Each structure stands twice: as C-alpha cells, then as structure tokens.
Amino acid sequence: MFELPSFDGHETVKWVFDPETGLRAIIAVHSTVRGPGLGGCRVWNYAHSSEALVDALRLSQGMSMKSAMADLPFGGGKAVILGPIPEARRAAQFQAFGRAVAALDGHYVTAEDVGAAVADMEHVSRQTDFVTGLPSQAGAVGGNPAPFTARGVLRGIEVVALRVLDRSDLDGVRVAVQGTGSVGGLLSEMLAERGAKLILADIDMARSADLARRLDAQVAETDEVLTADVDILAPCALGAVITEDLVPEIRAKAIAGAANNQLATPMVGARLAESGITFAPDYVINAGGLVAVAAEYTGVEDLDTVLADVDAIGPRLDTLLAQATEDGTAPDRLADRLAREKILAERARI
Ligand code: NAI
C-alpha cells in the first residue's frame, strides 16, 4: 500500500471485516490537518479488494483537496464497502460500519456516496455521531447532499459556458451527461429547465431512457457519450473516465461534471489543456454536497447561507480558470497546488 501512487501520505487506512454481518470495508483518512476527515461511504462491487483500496485512497485524497479549496474546516477521508450487500443484511452491515467509524474517534466523519442512501446513514447514526447527511425536514439544512452537488455543478457549467462559449445562458447549449443517478439526474433536470439540449447515458438504460423521455433529450450508449458532438461534457458516473487515449476523441469544448476523480492520471489534465479543452477540476465544481453535509455537521441552520456557499463554487471556479489561463497551467494542476498550499499552511500554523 505504501508504494501505491494513490497512497499520498494517508494518515490512516483501516480495513474492516465484521464476521457477524459479513461487512468488508476500507476507511481511508488522508488528512486531518484542517479538521476531521469528512467524506462519503461508497458501496460498489469491486472485482478485487486491491481495486477497492485504490478507489478509497484516491477518493479520500480528493476530499482533502475538496475541503481545502472550499475553505471548509475539514480534512479528507472516504470509505468503501465491498458489495454486494445482501438486502437482508443491509441495516446490520451499515451498523457494523458505524461501529468501525466510531472506533476512529472522530478522525473520520461519514456520509452518503454512490450506492449509499440517507436511510443507510440512519443505520450508521445508531452507532456513532460521526455521521452526516441524515434525514432533514424539507427546506432545512441536511439530508441527501445530491441536490446541493447538482446545484454547484450547474453554477460551474454556467461559468464554463460564459468563458468557453461566450454564452450567458444555457438555452440551446449542448451538454452530454454520463450517469443519470442522484446528481446526474437532478443536474439534467436543471439544465433542461434552462433550455440546454441534452444527451444522456447510464449503464442502467431504463433510467436514462425514462429521464430522456421526460426532458425531451437524446440517449447515447455509455461508451459513446464521452465523445458526443456537444459543447460541454458532464461526467456524473464514476471516476477515471477521461484517459489520455480518449482526449483526441473528445468533441466537447469543456468538461464540467460531478464525478470524483474524472482524470485517469495527472497527465490527462495537461493533455486536455494542450487540446484546448477546458477542464473544471472535479473537486472544485462538485463541492456543493460537501458544503451541505459540513454545514449540517457543524450545526448551520440557515439554508440560504448554505445555498450561498454552494453558489460560491461559480466564482471560485471562474477565478481558478482565469488564473490557470494566465499562468499557462492546466486547471487541475493549479487546483492541486492551491489546495496543497492551504493544507501545508494549516500544518505550519498548528
Ligand atoms: P449514483 O449512484 O446515484 O449515480 C451514479 C449513476 O451512474 C448510476 O445511475 C449508475 O448506473 C451510473 N453509471 C455507473 N457507471 C456508469 C458508466 N460507466 N456509464 C454511465 N453511467 C454509469 O451516484 P451519485 O451520487 O449521483 O454520484 C455520481 C458521481 O458524483 C460519483 O462519482 C460521486 O462520487 C460524485 N459525487 C457525488 C456527490 C453527491 O452529493 N452524491 C458529491 C460529490 C461527488
């Protein structure tokens, strides 16, 4: 593990096996320098536990960067549960996961990610207080972070449309969305409301087809959507989808989506920049959900304050893209540098 490029100085990596429930999980805490490592719990059917480890490490490191760029008093952590979880054991496995989170004594705070829902976090909360994204009243702070994430991504897409397409609205702007789950589905609805022309794809074809019918959008195959003839590509499924080989095939002028770790390797960001494709660094544009769960966890009650913080993603991305252009740097590289500087400054201060 220590030799893996994705290890990147993680503070703690905890392997969890619970013989009673069959839970197999990995909790990775990248950094607690700025505060507790906050990040969701992903449930996925990994082919091998080494794949799950790399996913946990990459996601957890990304959370440190995301919190730092959003100026939140949190570090980075993430958990993965190795699926499938038998339905009859779901509640018990999430409670066992909650006990594992509790044992980290506040170094890690969990929430939802792909494959985990608000109801799962309720099970976790029976065992530990180090959990957020819990049910909330309509119109109150808290609950499923996906609507906040989608709103932040929309703000980012608006910025990108202005910078790259010289468009101050999204009417007629062509956007391809890969992954029409919690975030991608809501984002598609918001984009359609603003008149964007959508191409949607999901491995769950019934899901994308249903949404496409409702939004009068086109459907594409999951492997074709990334190279569709559109203005903006919004990856909203899983990570590592933008590879070096794919870059010459991409027809979009910009990539701005919710998925974590969209670039397969750090080199891909440079290739995109060389090809004139503007990349909105994922952990900058998709921080809306984190802003919301952080607010819930720290007891912020005013929804307007949280929404204003989510909307701040737009100007933050705009400043980043402007500076990257000025410096002749790829935006993802600049974001990495700025985030690491913030973490180092905090380490020097404490
Ligand atoms: P989700 O599980 O609700 O949706 C993911 C969707 O992607 C599913 O419909 C799935 O069928 C589809 N999918 C998986 N592989 C695919 C492929 N190769 N091609 C097309 N579709 C595929 O997950 P959610 O919550 O919408 O998250 C999506 C992405 O956004 C993930 O990368 C997640 O880490 C990231 N994210 C989510 C946040 C949230 O608030 N939920 C916050 C920040 C990032």
Coordinates of C-alpha atoms and ligand atoms in Angstrom, one line a residue, residues 42 44 59 63 66 78 112-116 144-150 177-185 201-204 207 221-223 225 235-239 241 257-261 282 286-290, ligand 1:
R42 CA -19.3 4.2 -1.4
W44 CA -19.5 -0.9 -5.0
L59 CA -11.4 9.4 -3.2
M63 CA -11.7 15.0 -0.2
K66 CA -12.1 19.5 -2.0
K78 CA -13.6 8.3 2.5
E112 CA -23.5 9.2 1.5
D113 CA -21.7 8.4 -1.7
V114 CA -22.5 6.2 -4.7
G115 CA -24.6 3.2 -3.6
A116 CA -25.4 4.6 -0.1
N144 CA -29.2 13.9 0.8
P145 CA -26.3 16.0 -0.5
A146 CA -27.0 15.3 -4.2
P147 CA -29.3 18.3 -4.8
F148 CA -26.6 20.6 -3.4
T149 CA -23.9 18.9 -5.5
A150 CA -26.1 19.3 -8.6
V177 CA -24.3 13.8 -19.2
Q178 CA -22.7 10.4 -18.3
G179 CA -24.6 8.9 -15.4
T180 CA -28.1 9.9 -14.6
G181 CA -28.2 8.9 -11.0
S182 CA -28.8 11.1 -8.0
V183 CA -26.6 14.0 -9.1
G184 CA -26.6 13.5 -12.9
G185 CA -30.4 13.1 -12.9
A201 CA -26.3 7.9 -20.9
D202 CA -26.4 5.4 -18.0
I203 CA -25.5 1.8 -17.6
D204 CA -29.0 1.5 -16.2
R207 CA -33.1 5.1 -16.0
E221 CA -24.6 4.4 -25.3
T222 CA -22.4 4.7 -22.2
D223 CA -19.1 4.4 -24.3
V225 CA -21.5 9.7 -24.6
P235 CA -19.2 13.1 -16.3
C236 CA -21.6 12.2 -13.4
A237 CA -20.9 8.5 -13.0
L238 CA -17.6 7.1 -11.8
G239 CA -14.0 8.2 -11.9
V241 CA -13.3 8.1 -17.3
G257 CA -19.3 17.3 -14.2
A258 CA -19.9 15.8 -10.7
A259 CA -17.9 12.6 -10.8
N260 CA -15.0 12.4 -8.4
N261 CA -11.5 11.8 -9.9
D282 CA -13.9 17.9 -10.2
N286 CA -18.6 19.1 -7.2
A287 CA -18.1 20.5 -3.7
G288 CA -21.8 21.5 -3.2
G289 CA -22.7 18.3 -1.4
L290 CA -19.7 18.6 0.9
Ligands
NAI1 P1 -25.5 7.5 -8.1 O1 -25.1 6.1 -7.7 O2 -26.8 8.0 -7.7 O3 -25.5 7.6 -9.7 C1 -24.4 7.1 -10.5 C2 -25.1 6.7 -11.8 O4 -24.0 6.4 -12.7 C3 -25.9 5.5 -11.7 O5 -27.2 5.8 -12.3 C4 -25.1 4.4 -12.4 O6 -26.0 3.5 -13.1 C5 -24.4 5.3 -13.4 N1 -23.2 4.7 -14.0 C6 -22.2 4.0 -13.4 N2 -21.2 3.7 -14.3 C7 -21.6 4.2 -15.5 C8 -21.0 4.3 -16.7 N3 -19.8 3.7 -17.0 N4 -21.6 4.9 -17.7 C9 -22.8 5.5 -17.5 N5 -23.4 5.5 -16.3 C10 -22.8 4.9 -15.3 O7 -24.3 8.4 -7.6 P2 -24.3 10.0 -7.4 O8 -24.5 10.3 -6.0 O9 -25.2 10.6 -8.5 O10 -22.8 10.3 -7.8 C11 -22.3 10.4 -9.1 C12 -20.8 10.9 -9.1 O11 -20.7 12.1 -8.5 C13 -19.9 9.9 -8.3 O12 -18.6 9.9 -8.9 C14 -19.8 10.6 -7.0 O13 -18.6 10.2 -6.3 C15 -19.8 12.0 -7.4 N6 -20.2 12.9 -6.3 C16 -21.4 12.8 -5.7 C17 -21.8 13.6 -4.7 C18 -23.2 13.5 -4.1 O14 -23.6 14.5 -3.5 N7 -24.0 12.5 -4.3 C19 -21.0 14.7 -4.2 C20 -19.7 14.8 -5.0 C21 -19.4 13.9 -6.0

